[in-house]
Short mmCIF file of C-alpha atoms and ligand atoms in Angstrom, two decimals:
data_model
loop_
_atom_site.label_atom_id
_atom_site.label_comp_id
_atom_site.label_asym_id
_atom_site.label_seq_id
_atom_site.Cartn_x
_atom_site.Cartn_y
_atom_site.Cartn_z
CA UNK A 1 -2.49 3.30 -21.14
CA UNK A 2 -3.19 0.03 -22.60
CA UNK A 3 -6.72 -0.80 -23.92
CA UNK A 4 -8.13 -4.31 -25.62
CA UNK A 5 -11.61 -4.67 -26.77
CA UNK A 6 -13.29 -8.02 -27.22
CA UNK A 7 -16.07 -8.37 -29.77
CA UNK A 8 -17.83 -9.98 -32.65
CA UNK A 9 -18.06 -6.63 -34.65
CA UNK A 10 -13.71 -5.54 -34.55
CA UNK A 11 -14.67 -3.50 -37.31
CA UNK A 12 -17.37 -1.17 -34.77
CA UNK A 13 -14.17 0.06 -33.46
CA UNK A 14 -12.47 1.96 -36.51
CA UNK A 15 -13.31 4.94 -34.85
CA UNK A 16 -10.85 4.39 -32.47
CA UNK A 17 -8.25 5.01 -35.53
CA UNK A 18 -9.55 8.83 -36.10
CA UNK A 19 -9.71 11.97 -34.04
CA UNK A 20 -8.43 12.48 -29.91
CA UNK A 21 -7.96 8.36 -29.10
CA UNK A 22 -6.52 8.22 -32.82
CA UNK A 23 -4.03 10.77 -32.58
CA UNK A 24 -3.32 9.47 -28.78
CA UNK A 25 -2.28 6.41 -30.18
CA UNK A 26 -0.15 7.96 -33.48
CA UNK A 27 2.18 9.30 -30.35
CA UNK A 28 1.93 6.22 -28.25
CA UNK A 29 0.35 7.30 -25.62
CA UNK A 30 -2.17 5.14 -25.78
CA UNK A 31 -2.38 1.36 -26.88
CA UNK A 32 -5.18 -0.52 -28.66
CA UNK A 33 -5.73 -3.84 -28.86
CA UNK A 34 -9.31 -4.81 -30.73
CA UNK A 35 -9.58 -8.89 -30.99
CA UNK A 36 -12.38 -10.44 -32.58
CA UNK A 37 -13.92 -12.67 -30.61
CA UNK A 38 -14.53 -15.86 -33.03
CA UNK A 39 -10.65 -16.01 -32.99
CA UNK A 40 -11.88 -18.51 -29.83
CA UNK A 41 -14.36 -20.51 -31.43
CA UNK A 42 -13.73 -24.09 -32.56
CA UNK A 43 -17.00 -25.22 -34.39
CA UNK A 44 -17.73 -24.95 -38.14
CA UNK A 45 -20.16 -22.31 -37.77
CA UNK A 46 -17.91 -19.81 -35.14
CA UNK A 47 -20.58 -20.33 -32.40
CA UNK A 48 -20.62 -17.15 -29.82
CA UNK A 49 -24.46 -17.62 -28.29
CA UNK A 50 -27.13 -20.14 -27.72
CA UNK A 51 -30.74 -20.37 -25.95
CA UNK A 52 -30.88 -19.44 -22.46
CA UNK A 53 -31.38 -21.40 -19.37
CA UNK A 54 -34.80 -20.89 -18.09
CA UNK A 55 -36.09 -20.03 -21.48
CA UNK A 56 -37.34 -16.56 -22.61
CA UNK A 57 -36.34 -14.64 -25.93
CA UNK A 58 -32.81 -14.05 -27.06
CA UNK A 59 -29.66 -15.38 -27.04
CA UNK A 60 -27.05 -15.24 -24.38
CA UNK A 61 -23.52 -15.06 -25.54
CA UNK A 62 -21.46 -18.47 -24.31
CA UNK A 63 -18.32 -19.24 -21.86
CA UNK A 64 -16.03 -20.64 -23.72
CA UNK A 65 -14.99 -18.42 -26.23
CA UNK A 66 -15.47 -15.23 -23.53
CA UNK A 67 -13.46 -17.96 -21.26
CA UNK A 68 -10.57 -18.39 -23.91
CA UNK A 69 -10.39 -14.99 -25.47
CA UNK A 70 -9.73 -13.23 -21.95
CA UNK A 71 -7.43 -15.37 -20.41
CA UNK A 72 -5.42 -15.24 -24.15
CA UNK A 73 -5.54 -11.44 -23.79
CA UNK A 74 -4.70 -11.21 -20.26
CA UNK A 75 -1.28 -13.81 -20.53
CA UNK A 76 -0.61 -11.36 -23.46
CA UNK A 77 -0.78 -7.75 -21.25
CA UNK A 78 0.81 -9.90 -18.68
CA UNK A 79 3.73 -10.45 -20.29
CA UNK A 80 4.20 -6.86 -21.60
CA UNK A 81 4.21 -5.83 -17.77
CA UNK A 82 1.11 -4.39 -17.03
CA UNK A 83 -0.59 -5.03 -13.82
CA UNK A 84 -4.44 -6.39 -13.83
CA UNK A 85 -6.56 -4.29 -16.08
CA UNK A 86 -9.61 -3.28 -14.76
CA UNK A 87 -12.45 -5.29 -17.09
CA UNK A 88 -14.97 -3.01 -18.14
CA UNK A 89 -18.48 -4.79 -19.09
CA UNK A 90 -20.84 -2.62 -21.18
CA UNK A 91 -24.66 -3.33 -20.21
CA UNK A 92 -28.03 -1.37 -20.06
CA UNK A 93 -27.95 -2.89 -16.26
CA UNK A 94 -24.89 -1.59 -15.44
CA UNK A 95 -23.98 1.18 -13.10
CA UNK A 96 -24.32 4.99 -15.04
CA UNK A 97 -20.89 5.86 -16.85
CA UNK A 98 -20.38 9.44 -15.11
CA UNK A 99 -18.11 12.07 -15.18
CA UNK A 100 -16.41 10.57 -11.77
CA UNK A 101 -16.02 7.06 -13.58
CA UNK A 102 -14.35 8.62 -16.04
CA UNK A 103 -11.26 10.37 -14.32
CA UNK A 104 -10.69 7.37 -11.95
CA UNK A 105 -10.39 4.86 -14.71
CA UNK A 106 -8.09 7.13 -16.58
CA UNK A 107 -5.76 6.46 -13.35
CA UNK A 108 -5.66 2.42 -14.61
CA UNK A 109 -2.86 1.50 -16.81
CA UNK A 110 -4.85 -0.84 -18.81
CA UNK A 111 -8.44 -1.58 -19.58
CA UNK A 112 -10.45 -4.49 -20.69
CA UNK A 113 -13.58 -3.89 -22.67
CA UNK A 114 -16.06 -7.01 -23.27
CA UNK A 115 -19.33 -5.29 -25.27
CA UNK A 116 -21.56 -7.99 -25.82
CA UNK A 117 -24.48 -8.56 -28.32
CA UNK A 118 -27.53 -10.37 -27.92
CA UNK A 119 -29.20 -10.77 -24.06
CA UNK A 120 -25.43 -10.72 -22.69
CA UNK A 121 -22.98 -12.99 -21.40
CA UNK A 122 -23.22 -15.61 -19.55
CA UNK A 123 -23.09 -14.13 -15.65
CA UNK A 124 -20.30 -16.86 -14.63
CA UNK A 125 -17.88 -15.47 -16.96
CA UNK A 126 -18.29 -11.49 -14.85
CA UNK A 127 -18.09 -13.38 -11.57
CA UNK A 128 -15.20 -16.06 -12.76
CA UNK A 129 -12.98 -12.72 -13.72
CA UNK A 130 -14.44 -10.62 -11.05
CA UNK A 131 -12.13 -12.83 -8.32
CA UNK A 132 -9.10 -11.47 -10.55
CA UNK A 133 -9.17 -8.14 -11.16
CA UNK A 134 -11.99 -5.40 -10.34
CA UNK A 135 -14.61 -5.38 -12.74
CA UNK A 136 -17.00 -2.26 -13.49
CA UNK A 137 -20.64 -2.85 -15.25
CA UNK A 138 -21.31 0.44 -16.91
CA UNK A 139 -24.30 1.98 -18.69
CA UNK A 140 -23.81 5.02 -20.90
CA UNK A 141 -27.86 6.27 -20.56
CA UNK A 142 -31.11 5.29 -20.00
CA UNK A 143 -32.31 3.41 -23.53
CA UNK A 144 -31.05 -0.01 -24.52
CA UNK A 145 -28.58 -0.54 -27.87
CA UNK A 146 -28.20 -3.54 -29.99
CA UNK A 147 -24.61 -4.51 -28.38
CA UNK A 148 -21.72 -2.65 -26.18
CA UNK A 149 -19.50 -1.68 -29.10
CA UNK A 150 -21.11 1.86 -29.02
CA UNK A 151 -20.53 2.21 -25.37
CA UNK A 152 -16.85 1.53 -25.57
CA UNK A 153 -15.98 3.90 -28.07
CA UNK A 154 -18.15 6.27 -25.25
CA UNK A 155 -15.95 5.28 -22.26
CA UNK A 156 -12.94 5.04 -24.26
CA UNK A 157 -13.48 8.89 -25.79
CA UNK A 158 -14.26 10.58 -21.92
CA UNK A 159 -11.18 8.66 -20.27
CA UNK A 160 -8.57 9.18 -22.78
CA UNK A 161 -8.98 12.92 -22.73
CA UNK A 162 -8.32 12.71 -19.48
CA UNK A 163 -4.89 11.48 -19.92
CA UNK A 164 -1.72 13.68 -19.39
CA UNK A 165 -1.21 14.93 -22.85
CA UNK A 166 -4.05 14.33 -24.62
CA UNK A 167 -5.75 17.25 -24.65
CA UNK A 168 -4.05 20.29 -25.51
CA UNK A 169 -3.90 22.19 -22.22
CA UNK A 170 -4.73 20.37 -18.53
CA UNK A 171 -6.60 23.43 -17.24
CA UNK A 172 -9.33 22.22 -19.79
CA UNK A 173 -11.33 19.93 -17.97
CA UNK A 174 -11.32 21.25 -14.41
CA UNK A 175 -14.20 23.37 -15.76
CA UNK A 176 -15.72 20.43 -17.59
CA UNK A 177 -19.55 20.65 -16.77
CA UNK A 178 -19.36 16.97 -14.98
CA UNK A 179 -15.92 17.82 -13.31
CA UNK A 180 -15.82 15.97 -9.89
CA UNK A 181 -15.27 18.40 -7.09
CA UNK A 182 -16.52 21.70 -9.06
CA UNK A 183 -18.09 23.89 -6.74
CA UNK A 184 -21.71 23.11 -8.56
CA UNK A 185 -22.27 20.67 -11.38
CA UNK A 186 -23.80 23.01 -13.92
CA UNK A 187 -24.32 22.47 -17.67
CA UNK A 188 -22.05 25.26 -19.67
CA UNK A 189 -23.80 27.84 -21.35
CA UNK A 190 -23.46 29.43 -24.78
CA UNK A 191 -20.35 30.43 -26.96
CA UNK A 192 -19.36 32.56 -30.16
CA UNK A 193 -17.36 33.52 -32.17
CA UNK A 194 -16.52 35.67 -35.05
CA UNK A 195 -17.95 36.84 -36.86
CA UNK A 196 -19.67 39.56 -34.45
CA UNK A 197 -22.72 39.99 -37.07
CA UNK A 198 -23.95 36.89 -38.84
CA UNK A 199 -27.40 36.60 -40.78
CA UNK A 200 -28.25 39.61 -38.18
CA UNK A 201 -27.41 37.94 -35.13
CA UNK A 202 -24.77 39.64 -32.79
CA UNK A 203 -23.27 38.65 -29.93
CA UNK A 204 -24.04 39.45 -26.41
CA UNK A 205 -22.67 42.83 -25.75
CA UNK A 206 -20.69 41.49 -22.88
CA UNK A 207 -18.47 39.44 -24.28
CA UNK A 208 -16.93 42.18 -26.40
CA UNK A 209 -16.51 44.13 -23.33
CA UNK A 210 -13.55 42.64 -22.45
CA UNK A 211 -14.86 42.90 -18.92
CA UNK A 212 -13.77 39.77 -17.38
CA UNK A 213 -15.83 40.15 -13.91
CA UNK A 214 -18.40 40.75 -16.05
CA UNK A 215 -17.98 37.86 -18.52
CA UNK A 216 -17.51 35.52 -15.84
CA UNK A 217 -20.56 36.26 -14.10
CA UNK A 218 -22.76 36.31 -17.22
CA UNK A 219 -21.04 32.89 -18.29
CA UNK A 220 -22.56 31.25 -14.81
CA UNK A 221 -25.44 33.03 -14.97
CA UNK A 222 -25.97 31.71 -18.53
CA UNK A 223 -24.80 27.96 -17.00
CA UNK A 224 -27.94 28.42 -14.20
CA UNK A 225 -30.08 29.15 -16.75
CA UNK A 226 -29.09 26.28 -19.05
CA UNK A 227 -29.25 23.77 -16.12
CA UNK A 228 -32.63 24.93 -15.04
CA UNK A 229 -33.84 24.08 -18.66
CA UNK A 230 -32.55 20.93 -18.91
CA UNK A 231 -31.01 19.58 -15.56
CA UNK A 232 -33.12 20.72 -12.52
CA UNK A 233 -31.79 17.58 -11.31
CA UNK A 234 -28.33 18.99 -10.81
CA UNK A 235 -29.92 22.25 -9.05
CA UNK A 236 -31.55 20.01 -6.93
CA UNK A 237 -28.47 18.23 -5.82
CA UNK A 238 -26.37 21.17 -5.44
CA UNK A 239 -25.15 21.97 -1.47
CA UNK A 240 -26.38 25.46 -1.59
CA UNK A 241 -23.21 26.59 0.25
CA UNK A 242 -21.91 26.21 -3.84
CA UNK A 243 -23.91 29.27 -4.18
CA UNK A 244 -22.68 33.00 -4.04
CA UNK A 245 -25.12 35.84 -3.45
CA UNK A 246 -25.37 36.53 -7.53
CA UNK A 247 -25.62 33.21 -8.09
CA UNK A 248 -28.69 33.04 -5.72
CA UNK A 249 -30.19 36.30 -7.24
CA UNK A 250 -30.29 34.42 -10.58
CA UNK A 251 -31.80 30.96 -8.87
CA UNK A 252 -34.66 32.86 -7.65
CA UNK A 253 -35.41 34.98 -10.94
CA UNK A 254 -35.40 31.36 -12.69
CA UNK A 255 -38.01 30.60 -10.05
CA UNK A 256 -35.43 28.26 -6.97
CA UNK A 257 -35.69 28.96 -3.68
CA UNK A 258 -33.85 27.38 -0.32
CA UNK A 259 -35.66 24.30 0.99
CA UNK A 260 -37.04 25.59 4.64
CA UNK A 261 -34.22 23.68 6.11
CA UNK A 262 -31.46 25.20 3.59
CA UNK A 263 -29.76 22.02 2.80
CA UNK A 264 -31.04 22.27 -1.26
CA UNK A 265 -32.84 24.62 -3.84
CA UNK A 266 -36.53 23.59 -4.73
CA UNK A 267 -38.40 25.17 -7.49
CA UNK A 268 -41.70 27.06 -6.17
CA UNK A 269 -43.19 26.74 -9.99
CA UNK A 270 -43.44 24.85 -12.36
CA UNK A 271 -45.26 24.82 -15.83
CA UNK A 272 -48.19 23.12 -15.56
CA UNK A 273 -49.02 23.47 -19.20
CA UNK A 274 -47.25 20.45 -20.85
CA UNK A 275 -45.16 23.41 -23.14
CA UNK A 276 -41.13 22.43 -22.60
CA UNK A 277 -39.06 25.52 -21.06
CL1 6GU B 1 -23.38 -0.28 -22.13
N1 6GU B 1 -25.09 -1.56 -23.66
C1 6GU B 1 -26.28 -1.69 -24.26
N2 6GU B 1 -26.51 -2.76 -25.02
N3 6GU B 1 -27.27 -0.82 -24.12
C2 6GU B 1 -27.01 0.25 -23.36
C3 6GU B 1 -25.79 0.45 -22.72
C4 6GU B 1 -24.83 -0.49 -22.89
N4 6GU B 1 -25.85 1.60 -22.03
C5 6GU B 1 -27.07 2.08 -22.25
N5 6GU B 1 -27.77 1.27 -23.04
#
């Protein structure tokens, strides 16, 4: 897979030389291209923004170098065979960065990141490209950062552990807690390791046991509980038909039952004391 980044801030992307995507690139399985944008500015003082149209606070990052440093990079991938990357534009308005996002964008060859700083870019430069190639807006949460540089090294992370290779062993993330497809979307629970006794603490009797019925079952019940805690969301959204008979034991001792019509789980209570479960 082939990735460039466009920014003012190159050097926000060093991570990219270190860990997973660092290593994925030592073997060439992955290519990285980070370009600074001011390479396409022509005035004395390496102009990237100005005031915005309609007035309001901030700046909005300009055309013309956005203009020139994309086409430069695309005639570049061009000629080293790739077909149309997919352009990937960080923003706090974009769509959420999920899970799903993730695995299909691994399926790209190449990937075109433009993080911005400032208020953004100008729009006509997203619709200008968007007639070329397909273009994704992504978010990575619900706060706002200074720029996009933060989010790249995000999306770039979750896809290229997705690629064949990368990770040690494939089986790895079909059990990933966003995994599209998984029976339920459930947070993972706890894990150890040894030693069995540290400052006093052991660990769960079952997981010694060598058990594995046993293991597995405490493992999702531990995942339930975990979820309930800090995702009721993903309860909520669960087909109950995801649900075994243990699994709905469990639900109901952390307080879900069936909707009426049995098409979700609903909590019947809920802290009404402010305290954080
Ligand atoms: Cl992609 N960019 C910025 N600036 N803020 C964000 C974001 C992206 N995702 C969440 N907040």
């Amino acid at each position: 897979m082939r990735l460039d980044v466009v920014t003012i801030f190159p050097e926000y992307l060093e991570p990219l030389n270190v860990s997973l995507v660092g290593k994925a690139r030592a073997r060439g399985q992955l290519h990285v291209h980070v370009h600074d944008l001011r390479a396409w500015t022509y005035d004395r003082h390496n102009t990237v923004d100005d005031t915005p149209y309609g007035g309001g606070p901030g700046m909005v990052m300009k055309t013309e170098p956005w203009g020139d440093a994309l086409d430069s990079v695309l005639a570049d991938g061009y000629e080293a065979g790739s077909r149309e990357p997919a352009l990937i534009v960080p923003t706090p308005s974009g769509r959420p960065f999920t899970q799903e996002l993730a695995v299909h964008l691994s399926e790209r060859p190449w990937l075109l990141f433009t993080p911005a700083r400032y208020e953004g870019i100008d729009r006509r430069v997203v619709d200008e490209y968007a007639t070329r190639m397909p273009v994704y807006e992504v978010s990575i949460g619900d706060y706002v950062l200074a720029g996009g540089e933060a989010a790249v090294l995000v999306v770039t992370e979750a896809v290229a552990r997705l690629l064949p290779g990368v990770l040690g062993n494939a089986e790895s993330h079909r059990d990933d807690s966003f995994a599209p497809g998984a029976m339920a979307n459930l947070l993972e629970g706890p894990v150890h390791t040894k030693p069995p006794l540290w400052r006093g603490r052991g660990v769960p009797d079952v997981l010694l046991s060598g058990h594995h019925g046993k293991i597995a079952r405490w493992r999702r019940d531990e995942a339930l509980r975990r979820t309930t805690a800090h995702r009721p969301d993903l309860i909520e959204r669960c087909d109950p038909k995801a649900f075994d008979k243990k699994d709905r034991e469990m639900l109901s001792i952390l307080g879900w039952e069936p909707d009426p019509d049995g098409e979700r789980y609903g909590r019947f209570w809920r802290r009404t004391d402010g305290v954080e479960e």
